[in-house]
Every structure is written in structure tokens, then in C-alpha cells.
JSON list of C-alpha atoms in Angstrom, two decimals:
[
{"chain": "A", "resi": 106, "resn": "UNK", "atom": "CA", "xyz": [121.85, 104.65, 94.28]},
{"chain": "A", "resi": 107, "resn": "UNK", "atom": "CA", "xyz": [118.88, 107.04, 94.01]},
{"chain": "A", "resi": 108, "resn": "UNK", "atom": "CA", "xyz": [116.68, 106.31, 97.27]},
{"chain": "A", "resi": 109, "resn": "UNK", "atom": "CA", "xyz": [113.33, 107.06, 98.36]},
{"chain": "A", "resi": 110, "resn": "UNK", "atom": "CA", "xyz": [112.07, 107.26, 102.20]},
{"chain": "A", "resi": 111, "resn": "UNK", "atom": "CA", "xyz": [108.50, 108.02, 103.21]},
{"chain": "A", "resi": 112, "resn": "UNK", "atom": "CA", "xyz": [107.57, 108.04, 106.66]},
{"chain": "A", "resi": 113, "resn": "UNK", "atom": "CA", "xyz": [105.52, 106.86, 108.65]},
{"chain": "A", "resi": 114, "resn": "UNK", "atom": "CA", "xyz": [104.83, 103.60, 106.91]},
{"chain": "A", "resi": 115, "resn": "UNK", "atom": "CA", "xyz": [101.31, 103.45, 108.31]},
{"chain": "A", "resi": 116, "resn": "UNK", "atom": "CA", "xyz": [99.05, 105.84, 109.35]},
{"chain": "A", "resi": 117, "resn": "UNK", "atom": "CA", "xyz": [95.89, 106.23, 111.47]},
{"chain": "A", "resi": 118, "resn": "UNK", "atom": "CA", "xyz": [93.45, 109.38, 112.57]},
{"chain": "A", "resi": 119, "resn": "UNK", "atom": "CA", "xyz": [90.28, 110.34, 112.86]},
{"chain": "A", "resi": 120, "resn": "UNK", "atom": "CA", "xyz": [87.98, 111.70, 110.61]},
{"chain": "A", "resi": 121, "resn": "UNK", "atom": "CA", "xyz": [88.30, 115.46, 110.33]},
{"chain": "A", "resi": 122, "resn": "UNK", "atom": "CA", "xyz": [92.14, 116.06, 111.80]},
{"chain": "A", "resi": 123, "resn": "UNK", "atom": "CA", "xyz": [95.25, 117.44, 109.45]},
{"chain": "A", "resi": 124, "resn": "UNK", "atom": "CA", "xyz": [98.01, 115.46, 108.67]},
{"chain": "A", "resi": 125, "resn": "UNK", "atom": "CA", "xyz": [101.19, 115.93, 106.85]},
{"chain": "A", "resi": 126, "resn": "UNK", "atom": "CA", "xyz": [102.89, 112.70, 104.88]},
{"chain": "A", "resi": 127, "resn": "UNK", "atom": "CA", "xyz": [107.15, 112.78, 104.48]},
{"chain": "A", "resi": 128, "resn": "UNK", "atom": "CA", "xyz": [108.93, 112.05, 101.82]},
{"chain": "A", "resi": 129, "resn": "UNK", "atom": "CA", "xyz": [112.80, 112.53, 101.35]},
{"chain": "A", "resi": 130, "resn": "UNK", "atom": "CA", "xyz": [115.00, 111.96, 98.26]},
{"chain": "A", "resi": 131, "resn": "UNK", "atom": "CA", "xyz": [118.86, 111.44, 97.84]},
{"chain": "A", "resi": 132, "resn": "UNK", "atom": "CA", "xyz": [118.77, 113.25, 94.19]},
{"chain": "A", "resi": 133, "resn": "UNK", "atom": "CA", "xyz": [118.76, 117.28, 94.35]},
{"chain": "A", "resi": 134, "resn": "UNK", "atom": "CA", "xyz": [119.36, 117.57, 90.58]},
{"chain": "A", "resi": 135, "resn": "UNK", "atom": "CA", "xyz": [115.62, 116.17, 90.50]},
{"chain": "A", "resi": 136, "resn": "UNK", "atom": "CA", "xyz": [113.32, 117.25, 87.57]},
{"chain": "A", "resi": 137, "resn": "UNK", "atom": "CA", "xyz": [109.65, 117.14, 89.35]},
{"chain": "A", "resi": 138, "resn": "UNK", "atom": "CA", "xyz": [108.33, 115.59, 92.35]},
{"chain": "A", "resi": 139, "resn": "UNK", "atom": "CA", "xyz": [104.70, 113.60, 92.05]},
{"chain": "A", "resi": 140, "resn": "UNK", "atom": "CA", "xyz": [102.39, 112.45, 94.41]},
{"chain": "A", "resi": 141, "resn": "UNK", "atom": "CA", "xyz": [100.40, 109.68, 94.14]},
{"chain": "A", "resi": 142, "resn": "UNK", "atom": "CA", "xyz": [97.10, 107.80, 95.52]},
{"chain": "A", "resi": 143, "resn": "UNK", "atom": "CA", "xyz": [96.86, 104.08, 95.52]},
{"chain": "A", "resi": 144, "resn": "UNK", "atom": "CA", "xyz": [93.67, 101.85, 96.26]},
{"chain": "A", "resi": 145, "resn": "UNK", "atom": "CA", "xyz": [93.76, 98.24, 97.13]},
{"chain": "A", "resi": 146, "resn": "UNK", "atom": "CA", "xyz": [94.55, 95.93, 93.93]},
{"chain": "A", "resi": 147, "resn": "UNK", "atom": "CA", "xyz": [94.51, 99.21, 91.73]},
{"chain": "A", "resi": 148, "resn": "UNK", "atom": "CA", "xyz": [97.21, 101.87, 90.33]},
{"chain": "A", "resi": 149, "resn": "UNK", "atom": "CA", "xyz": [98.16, 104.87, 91.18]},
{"chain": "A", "resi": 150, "resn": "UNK", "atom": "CA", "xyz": [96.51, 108.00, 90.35]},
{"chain": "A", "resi": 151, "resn": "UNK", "atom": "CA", "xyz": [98.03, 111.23, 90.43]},
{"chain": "A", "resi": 152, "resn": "UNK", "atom": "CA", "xyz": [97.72, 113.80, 92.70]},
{"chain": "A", "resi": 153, "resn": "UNK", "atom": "CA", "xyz": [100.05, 116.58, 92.52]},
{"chain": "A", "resi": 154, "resn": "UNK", "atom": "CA", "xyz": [102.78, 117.62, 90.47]},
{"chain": "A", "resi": 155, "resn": "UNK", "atom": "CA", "xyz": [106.05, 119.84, 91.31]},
{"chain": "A", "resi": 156, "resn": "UNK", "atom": "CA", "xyz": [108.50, 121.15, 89.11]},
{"chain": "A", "resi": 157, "resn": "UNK", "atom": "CA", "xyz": [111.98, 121.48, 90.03]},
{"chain": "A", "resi": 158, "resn": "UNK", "atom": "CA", "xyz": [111.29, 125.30, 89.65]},
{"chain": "A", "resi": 159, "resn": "UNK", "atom": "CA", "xyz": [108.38, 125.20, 92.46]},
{"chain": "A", "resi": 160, "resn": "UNK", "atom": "CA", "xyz": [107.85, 125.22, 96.07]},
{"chain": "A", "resi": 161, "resn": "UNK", "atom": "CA", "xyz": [104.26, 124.08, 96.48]},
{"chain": "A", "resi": 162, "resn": "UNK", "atom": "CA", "xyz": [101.62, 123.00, 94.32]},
{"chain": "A", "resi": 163, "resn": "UNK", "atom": "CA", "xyz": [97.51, 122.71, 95.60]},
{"chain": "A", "resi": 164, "resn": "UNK", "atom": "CA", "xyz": [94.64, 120.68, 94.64]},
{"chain": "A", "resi": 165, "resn": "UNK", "atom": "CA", "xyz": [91.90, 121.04, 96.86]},
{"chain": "A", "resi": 166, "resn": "UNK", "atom": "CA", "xyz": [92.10, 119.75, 100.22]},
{"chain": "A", "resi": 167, "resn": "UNK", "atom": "CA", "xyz": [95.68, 118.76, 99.30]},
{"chain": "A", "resi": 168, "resn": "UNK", "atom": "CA", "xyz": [99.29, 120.57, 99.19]},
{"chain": "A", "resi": 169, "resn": "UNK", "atom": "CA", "xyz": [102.46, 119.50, 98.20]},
{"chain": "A", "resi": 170, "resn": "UNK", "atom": "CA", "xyz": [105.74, 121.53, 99.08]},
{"chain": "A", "resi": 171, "resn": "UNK", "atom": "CA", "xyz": [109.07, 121.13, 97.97]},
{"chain": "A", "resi": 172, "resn": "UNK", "atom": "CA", "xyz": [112.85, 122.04, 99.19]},
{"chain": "A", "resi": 173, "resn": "UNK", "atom": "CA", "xyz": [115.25, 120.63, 96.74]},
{"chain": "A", "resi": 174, "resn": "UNK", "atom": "CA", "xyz": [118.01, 121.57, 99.40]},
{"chain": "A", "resi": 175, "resn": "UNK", "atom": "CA", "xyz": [117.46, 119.41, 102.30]},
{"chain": "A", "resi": 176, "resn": "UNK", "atom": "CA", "xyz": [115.53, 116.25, 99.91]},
{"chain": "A", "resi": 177, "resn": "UNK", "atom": "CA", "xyz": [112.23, 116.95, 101.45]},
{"chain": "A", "resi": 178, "resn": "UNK", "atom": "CA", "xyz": [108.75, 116.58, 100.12]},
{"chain": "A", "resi": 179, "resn": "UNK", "atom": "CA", "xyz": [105.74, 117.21, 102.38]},
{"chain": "A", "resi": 180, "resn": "UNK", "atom": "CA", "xyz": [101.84, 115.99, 101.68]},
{"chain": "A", "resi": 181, "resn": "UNK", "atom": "CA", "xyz": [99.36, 118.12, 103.63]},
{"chain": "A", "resi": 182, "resn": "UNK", "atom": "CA", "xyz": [95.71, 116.99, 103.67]},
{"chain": "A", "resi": 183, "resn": "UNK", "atom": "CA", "xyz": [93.39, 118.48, 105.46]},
{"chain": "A", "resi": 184, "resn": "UNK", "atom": "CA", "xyz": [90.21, 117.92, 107.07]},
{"chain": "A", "resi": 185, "resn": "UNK", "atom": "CA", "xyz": [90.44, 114.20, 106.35]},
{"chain": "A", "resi": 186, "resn": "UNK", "atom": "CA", "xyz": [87.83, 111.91, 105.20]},
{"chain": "A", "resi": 187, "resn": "UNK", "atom": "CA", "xyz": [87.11, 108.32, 105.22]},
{"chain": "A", "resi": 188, "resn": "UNK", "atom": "CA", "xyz": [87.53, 108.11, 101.26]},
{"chain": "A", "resi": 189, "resn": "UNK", "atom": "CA", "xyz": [91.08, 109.60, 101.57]},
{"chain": "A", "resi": 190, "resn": "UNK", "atom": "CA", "xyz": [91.94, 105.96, 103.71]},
{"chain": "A", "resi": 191, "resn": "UNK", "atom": "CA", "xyz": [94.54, 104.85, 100.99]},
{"chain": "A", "resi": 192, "resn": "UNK", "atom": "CA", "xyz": [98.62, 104.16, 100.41]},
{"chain": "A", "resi": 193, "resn": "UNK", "atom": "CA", "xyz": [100.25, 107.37, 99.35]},
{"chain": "A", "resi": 194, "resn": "UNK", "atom": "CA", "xyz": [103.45, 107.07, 97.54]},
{"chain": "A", "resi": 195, "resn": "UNK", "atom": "CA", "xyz": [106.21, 110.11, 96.02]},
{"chain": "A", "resi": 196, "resn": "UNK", "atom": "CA", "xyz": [107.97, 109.72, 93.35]},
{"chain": "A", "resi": 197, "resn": "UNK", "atom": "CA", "xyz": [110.99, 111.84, 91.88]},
{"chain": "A", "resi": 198, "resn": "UNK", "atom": "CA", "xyz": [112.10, 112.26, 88.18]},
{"chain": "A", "resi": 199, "resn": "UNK", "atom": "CA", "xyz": [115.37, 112.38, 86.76]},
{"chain": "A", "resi": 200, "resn": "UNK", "atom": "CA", "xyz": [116.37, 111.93, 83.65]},
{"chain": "A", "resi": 201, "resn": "UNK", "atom": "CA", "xyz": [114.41, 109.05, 81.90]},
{"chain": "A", "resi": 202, "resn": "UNK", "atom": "CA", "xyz": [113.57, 107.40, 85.18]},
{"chain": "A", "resi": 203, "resn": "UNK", "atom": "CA", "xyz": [111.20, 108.20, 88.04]},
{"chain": "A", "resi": 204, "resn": "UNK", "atom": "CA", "xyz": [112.39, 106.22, 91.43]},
{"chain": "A", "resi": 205, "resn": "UNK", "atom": "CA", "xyz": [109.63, 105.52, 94.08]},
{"chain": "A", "resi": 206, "resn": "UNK", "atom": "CA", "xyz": [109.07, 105.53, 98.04]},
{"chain": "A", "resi": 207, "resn": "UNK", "atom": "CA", "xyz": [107.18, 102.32, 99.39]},
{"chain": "A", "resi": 208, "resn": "UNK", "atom": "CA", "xyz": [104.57, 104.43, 100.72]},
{"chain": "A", "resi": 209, "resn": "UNK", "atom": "CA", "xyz": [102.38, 105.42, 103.31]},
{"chain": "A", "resi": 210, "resn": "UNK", "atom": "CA", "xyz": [99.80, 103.86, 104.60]},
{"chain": "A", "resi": 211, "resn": "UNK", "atom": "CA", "xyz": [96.78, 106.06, 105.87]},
{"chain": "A", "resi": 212, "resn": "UNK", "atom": "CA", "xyz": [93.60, 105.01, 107.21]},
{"chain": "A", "resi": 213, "resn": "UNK", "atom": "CA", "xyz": [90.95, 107.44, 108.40]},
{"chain": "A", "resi": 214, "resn": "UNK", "atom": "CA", "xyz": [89.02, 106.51, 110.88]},
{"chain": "A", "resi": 215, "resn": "UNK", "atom": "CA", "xyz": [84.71, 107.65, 111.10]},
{"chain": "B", "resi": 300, "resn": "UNK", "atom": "CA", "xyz": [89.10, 108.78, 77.39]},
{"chain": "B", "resi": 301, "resn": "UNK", "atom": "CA", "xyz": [92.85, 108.97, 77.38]},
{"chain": "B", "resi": 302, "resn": "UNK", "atom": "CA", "xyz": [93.99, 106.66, 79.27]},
{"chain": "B", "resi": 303, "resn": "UNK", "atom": "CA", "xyz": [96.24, 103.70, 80.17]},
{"chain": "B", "resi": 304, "resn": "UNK", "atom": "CA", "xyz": [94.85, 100.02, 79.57]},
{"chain": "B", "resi": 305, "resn": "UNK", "atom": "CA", "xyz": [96.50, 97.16, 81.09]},
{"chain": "B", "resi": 306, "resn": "UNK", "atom": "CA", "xyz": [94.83, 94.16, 80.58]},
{"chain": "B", "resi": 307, "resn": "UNK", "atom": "CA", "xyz": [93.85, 91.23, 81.93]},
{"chain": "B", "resi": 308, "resn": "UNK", "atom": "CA", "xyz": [93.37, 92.55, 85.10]},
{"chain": "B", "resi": 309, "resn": "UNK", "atom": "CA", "xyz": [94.35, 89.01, 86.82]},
{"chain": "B", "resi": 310, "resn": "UNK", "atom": "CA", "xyz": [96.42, 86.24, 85.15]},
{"chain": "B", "resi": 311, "resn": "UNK", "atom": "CA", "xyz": [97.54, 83.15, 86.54]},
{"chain": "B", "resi": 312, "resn": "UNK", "atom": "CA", "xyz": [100.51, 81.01, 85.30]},
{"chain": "B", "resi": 313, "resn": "UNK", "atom": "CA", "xyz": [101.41, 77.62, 85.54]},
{"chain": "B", "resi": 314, "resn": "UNK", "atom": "CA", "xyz": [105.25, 76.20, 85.94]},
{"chain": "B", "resi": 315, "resn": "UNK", "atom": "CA", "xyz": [107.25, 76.70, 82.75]},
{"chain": "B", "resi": 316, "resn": "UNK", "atom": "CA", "xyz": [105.25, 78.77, 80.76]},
{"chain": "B", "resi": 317, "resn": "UNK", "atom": "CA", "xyz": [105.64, 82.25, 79.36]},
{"chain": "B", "resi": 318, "resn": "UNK", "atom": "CA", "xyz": [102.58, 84.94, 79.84]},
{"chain": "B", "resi": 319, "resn": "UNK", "atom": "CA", "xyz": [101.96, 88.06, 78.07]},
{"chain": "B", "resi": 320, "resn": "UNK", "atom": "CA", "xyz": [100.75, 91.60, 79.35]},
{"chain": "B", "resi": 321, "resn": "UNK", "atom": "CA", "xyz": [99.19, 93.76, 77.67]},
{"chain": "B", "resi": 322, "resn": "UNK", "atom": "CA", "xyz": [99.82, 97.74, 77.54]},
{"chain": "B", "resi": 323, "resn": "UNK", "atom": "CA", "xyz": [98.08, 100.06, 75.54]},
{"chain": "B", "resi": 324, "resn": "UNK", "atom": "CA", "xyz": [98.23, 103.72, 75.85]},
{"chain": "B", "resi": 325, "resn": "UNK", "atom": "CA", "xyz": [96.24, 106.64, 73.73]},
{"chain": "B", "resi": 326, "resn": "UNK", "atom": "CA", "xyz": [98.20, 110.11, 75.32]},
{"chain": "B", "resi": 327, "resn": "UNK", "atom": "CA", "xyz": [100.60, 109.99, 72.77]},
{"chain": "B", "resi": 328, "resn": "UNK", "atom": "CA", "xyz": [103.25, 110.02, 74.62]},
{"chain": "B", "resi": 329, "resn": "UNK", "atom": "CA", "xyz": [106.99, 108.89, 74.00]},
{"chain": "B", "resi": 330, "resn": "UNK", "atom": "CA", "xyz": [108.02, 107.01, 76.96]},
{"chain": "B", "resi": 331, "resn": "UNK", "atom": "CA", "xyz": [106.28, 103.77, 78.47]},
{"chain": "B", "resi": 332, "resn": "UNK", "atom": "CA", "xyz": [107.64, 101.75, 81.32]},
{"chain": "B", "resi": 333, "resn": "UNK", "atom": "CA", "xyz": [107.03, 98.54, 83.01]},
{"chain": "B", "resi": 334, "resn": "UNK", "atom": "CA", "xyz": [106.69, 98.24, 86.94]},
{"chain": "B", "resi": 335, "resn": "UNK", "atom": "CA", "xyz": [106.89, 95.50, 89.30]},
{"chain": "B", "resi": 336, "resn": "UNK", "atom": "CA", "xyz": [105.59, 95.70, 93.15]},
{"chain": "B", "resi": 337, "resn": "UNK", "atom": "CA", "xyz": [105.64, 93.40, 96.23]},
{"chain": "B", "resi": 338, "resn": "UNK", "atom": "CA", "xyz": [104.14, 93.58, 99.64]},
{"chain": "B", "resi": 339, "resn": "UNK", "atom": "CA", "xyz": [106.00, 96.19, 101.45]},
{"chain": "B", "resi": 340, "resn": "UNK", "atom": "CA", "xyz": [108.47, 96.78, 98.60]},
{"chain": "B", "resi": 341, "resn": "UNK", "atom": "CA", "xyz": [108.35, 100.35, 95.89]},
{"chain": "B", "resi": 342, "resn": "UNK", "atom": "CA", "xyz": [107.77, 99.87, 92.78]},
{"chain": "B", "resi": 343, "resn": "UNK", "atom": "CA", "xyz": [110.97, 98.18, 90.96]},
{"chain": "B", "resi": 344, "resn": "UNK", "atom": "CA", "xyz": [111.55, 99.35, 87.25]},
{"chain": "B", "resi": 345, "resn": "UNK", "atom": "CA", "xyz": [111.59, 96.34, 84.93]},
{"chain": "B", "resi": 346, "resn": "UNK", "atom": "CA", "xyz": [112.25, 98.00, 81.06]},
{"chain": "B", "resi": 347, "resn": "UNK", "atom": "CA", "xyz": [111.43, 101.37, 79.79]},
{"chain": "B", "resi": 348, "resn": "UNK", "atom": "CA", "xyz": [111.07, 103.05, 76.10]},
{"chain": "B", "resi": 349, "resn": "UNK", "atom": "CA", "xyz": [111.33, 106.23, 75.05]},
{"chain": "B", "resi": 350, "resn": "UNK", "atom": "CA", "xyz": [110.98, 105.60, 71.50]},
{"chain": "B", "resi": 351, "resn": "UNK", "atom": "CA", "xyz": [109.19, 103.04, 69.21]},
{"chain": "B", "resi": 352, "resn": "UNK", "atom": "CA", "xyz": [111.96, 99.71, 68.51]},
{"chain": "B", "resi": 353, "resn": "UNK", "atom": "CA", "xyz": [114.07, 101.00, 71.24]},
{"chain": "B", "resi": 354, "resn": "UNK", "atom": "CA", "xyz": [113.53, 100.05, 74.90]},
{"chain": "B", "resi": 355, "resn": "UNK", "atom": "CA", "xyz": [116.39, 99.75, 77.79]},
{"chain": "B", "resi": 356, "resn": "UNK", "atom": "CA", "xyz": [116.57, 97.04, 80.82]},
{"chain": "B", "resi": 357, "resn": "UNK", "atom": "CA", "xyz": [115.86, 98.45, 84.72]},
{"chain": "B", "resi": 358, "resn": "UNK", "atom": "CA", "xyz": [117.26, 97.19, 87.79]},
{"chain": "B", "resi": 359, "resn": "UNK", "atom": "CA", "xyz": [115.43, 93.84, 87.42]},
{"chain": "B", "resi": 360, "resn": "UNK", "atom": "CA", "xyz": [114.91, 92.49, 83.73]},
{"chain": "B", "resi": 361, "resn": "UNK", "atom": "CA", "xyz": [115.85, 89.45, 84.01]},
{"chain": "B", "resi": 362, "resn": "UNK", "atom": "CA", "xyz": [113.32, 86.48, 83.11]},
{"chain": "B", "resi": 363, "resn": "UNK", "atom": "CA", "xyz": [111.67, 89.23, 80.87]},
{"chain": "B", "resi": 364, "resn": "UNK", "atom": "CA", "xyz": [111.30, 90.47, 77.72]},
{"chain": "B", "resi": 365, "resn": "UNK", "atom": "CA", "xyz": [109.42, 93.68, 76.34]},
{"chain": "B", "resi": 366, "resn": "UNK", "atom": "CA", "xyz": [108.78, 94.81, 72.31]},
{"chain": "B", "resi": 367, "resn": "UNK", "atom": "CA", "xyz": [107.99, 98.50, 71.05]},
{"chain": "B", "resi": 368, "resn": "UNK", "atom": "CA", "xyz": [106.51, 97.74, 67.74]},
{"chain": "B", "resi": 369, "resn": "UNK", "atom": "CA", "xyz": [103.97, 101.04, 67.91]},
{"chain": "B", "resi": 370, "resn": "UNK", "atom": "CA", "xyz": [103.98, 104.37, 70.18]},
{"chain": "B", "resi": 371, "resn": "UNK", "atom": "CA", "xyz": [100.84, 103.33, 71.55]},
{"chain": "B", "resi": 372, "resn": "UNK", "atom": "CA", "xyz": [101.72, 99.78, 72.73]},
{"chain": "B", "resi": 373, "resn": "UNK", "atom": "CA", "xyz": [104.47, 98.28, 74.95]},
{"chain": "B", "resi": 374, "resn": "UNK", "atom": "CA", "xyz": [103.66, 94.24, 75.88]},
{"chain": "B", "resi": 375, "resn": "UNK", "atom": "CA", "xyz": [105.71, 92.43, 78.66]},
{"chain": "B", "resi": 376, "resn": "UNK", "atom": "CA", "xyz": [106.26, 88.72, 78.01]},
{"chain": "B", "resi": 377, "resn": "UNK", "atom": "CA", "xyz": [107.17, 87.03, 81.55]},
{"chain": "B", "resi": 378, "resn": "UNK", "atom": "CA", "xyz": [109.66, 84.37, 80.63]},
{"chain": "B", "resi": 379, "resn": "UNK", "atom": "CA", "xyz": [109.81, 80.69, 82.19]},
{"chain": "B", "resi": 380, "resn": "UNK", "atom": "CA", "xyz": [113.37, 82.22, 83.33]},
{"chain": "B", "resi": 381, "resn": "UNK", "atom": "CA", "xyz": [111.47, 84.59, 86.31]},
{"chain": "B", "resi": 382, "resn": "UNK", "atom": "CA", "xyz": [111.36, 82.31, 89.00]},
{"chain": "B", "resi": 383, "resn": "UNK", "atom": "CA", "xyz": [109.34, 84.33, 91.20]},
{"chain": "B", "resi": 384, "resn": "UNK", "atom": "CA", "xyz": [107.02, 85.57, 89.09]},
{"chain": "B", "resi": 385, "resn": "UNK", "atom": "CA", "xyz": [103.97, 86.25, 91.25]},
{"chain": "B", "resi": 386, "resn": "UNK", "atom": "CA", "xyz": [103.22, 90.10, 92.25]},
{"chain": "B", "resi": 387, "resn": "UNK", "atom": "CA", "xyz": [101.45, 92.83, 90.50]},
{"chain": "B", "resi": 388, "resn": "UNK", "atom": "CA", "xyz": [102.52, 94.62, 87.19]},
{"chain": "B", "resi": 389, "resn": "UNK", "atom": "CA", "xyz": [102.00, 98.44, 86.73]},
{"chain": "B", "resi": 390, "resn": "UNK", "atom": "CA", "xyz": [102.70, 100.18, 83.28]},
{"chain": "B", "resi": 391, "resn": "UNK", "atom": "CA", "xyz": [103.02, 103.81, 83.00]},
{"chain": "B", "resi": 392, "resn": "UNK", "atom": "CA", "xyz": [103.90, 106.49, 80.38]},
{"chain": "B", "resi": 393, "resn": "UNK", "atom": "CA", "xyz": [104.96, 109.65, 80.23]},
{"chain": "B", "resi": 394, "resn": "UNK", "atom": "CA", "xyz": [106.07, 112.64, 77.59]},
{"chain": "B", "resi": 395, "resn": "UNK", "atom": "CA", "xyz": [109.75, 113.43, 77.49]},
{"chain": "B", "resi": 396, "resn": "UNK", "atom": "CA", "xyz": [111.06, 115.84, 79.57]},
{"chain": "B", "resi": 397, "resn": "UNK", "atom": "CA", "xyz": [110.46, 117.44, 82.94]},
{"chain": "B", "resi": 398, "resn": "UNK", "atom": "CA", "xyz": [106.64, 115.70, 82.66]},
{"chain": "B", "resi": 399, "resn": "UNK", "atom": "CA", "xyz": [104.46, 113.23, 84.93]},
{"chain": "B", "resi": 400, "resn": "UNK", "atom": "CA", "xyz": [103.88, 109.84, 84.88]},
{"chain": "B", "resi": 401, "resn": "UNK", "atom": "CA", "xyz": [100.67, 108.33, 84.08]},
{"chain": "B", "resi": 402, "resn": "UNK", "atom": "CA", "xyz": [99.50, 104.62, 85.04]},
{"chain": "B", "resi": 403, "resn": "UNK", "atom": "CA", "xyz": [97.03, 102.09, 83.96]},
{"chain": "B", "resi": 404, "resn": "UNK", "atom": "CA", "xyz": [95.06, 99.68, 86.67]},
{"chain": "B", "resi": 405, "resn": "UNK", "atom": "CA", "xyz": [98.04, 97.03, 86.97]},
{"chain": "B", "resi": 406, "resn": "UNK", "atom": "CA", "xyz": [98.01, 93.15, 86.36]},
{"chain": "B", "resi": 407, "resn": "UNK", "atom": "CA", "xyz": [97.94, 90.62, 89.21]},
{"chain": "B", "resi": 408, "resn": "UNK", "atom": "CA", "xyz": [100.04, 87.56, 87.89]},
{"chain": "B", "resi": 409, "resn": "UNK", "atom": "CA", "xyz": [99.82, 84.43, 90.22]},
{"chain": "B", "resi": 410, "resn": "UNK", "atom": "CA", "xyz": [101.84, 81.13, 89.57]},
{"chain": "B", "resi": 411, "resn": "UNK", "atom": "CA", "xyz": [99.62, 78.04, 90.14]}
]
């Protein structure tokens, strides 16, 4: 069974600090690795993308990294922000299917 | 704007009937799928499609029922059968291959 695990579930900091979001996966024959944002009552949004093939990826105040080997997926955000208070979910591909974590939970705090 | 459009945006139910919900999608791509999440739970896959009059059942079909008539639209009839109905519905698409995964704004389905 293909299984997802962010941690923490929930989240808390103050405005301007780093943080770095976990995500682990059971699958190493993944194809990509996606981020995602979710609002309250909305869906999700992409953030970042990685293939199989790459080790980070960077939008902005966000990066993504990836080790296949050890089923590890990291979210860096820096210098946080009140708007960035949202859940935070990864998601891994395989074949037809993409198989979900239950999130994280971050709040920023002013 | 390409996009995903889910719609209504809430939808309530009574006991016994079945509901419809609507996905439309205009990025041309091949695959659409149907999500379900709960408080504190990922998202569960209901049915996917990779191609039009072909769709497959995910780990929790049952009490639904999905057509693929056109590329651009994949509808999800909730069935009297689902007993729990209530939660909220995401659809996404993707192309084939090694590609992301879009999603529209979701449906909130409440029994009353």
C-alpha cells in the first residue's frame, strides 16, 4: 500500500522565521513529487514540481528537495508571512495515480 | 483562463436521492480524477480516466458512479447507495505521463 506521511500535522511561528515541512513516501520508483497549498473550503494550488530526475526545484521564497533513496521530500519557506498561514500537502505520482499526505497545518503568526 | 471548474460550489442532499457534480476542464488534458476528503483524512481517490468512455474505480467507488462522454468533462453522480455522503469533492486532471496534477475549487456536499 503506497503511503504518505507529513509531519508535523500542525504548525505555528512567527512572522519572519524559516521553516522546513516533511514529507516521506513508501514508493522510490516515483515519477514526480508536487507540492501543494490549500486554503480553507478551497483546492489545492500548486506549488512546486519535481521530477524523478531532480533534486530541488525553487519558486520564490519556496524550495522543494528530493532524495528518492531514503522517501524524503522537504518544503523550505523562508521568511514567512501571514498569507503563507495555510495546509500544505505532497503528493507523489506513479503510474496513473498520484497518492497524498494529510497535510500540514501552518499558521504564521504577526 | 485554463482552468478547472467544479461547480456548484456547495450542494446539499436529502435522504435517498442521487446528486450530480459537475467537472469541466479546458487544458486538454487526458486524465481527470475524482477526490474525496474528510477532516483530518488525505485525499481518497474515488474514479479516474485517462481516456474519453473509459474510466477505472479507486480505493472507494462504491455508492458512485462517473461518465466520460467528452475530454473536457468528467461528472460524478453520488448514488443513494453512499451512506456517508457528506465531505468535500475535489476533481483534478492531468496530461499523461511524468506530469502534474491540476485542481478545480472542490464541492461541499452536505446531507440534510
Amino acid at each position: 500500500k503506497q503511503e504518505v506521511t507529513q509531519i508535523p500535522a500542525a504548525l505555528s511561528v512567527p512572522e519572519g522565521e524559516n521553516l522546513v515541512l516533511n514529507c516521506s513516501f513508501t514508493d522510490s520508483a516515483i515519477y514526480n513529487l508536487q507540492w501543494f497549498r490549500q486554503d480553507p473550503g478551497k483546492g489545492l494550488t500548486s506549488l512546486l514540481l519535481i521530477q524523478s530526475s531532480q533534486r530541488e526545484q525553487t519558486s520564490g521564497r519556496l524550495n522543494a528537495s528530493l532524495d528518492k533513496s531514503s522517501g524524503r521530500s522537504t518544503l523550505y519557506i523562508a521568511a514567512s508571512q501571514p498569507g503563507d498561514s495555510a495546509t500544505y500537502l505532497c503528493a507523489f505520482r506513479t503510474g496513473n495515480q498520484f497518492y497524498f499526505g494529510t497535510g500540514t497545518s501552518l499558521t504564521v503568526i504577526p | 483562463d485554463g482552468g478547472i471548474t467544479q461547480s456548484p460550489k456547495y450542494l446539499f442532499r436529502k435522504e435517498g436521492q442521487n446528486v450530480t457534480l459537475s467537472c469541466e476542464q479546458n487544458l486538454n488534458h487526458d486524465a481527470m480524477y475524482w477526490y474525496r476528503q474528510d477532516p483530518g483524512q488525505g485525499l481518497r481517490l474515488i474514479y479516474y480516466s485517462q481516456i474519453v468512455n473509459d474510466f477505472q474505480k479507486g480505493d472507494i467507488a462504491e455508492g458512485y458512479s462517473v461518465s466520460r462522454e467528452k475530454k473536457e468533462s468528467f461528472p460524478l453522480t453520488v448514488t443513494s447507495a453512499q451512506k456517508n455522503p457528506t465531505a468535500f469533492y475535489l476533481c483534478a486532471s492531468s496530461y499523461q505521463g511524468v506530469t502534474e496534477a491540476f485542481f478545480g475549487q472542490g464541492t461541499r456536499l452536505t446531507v440534510v
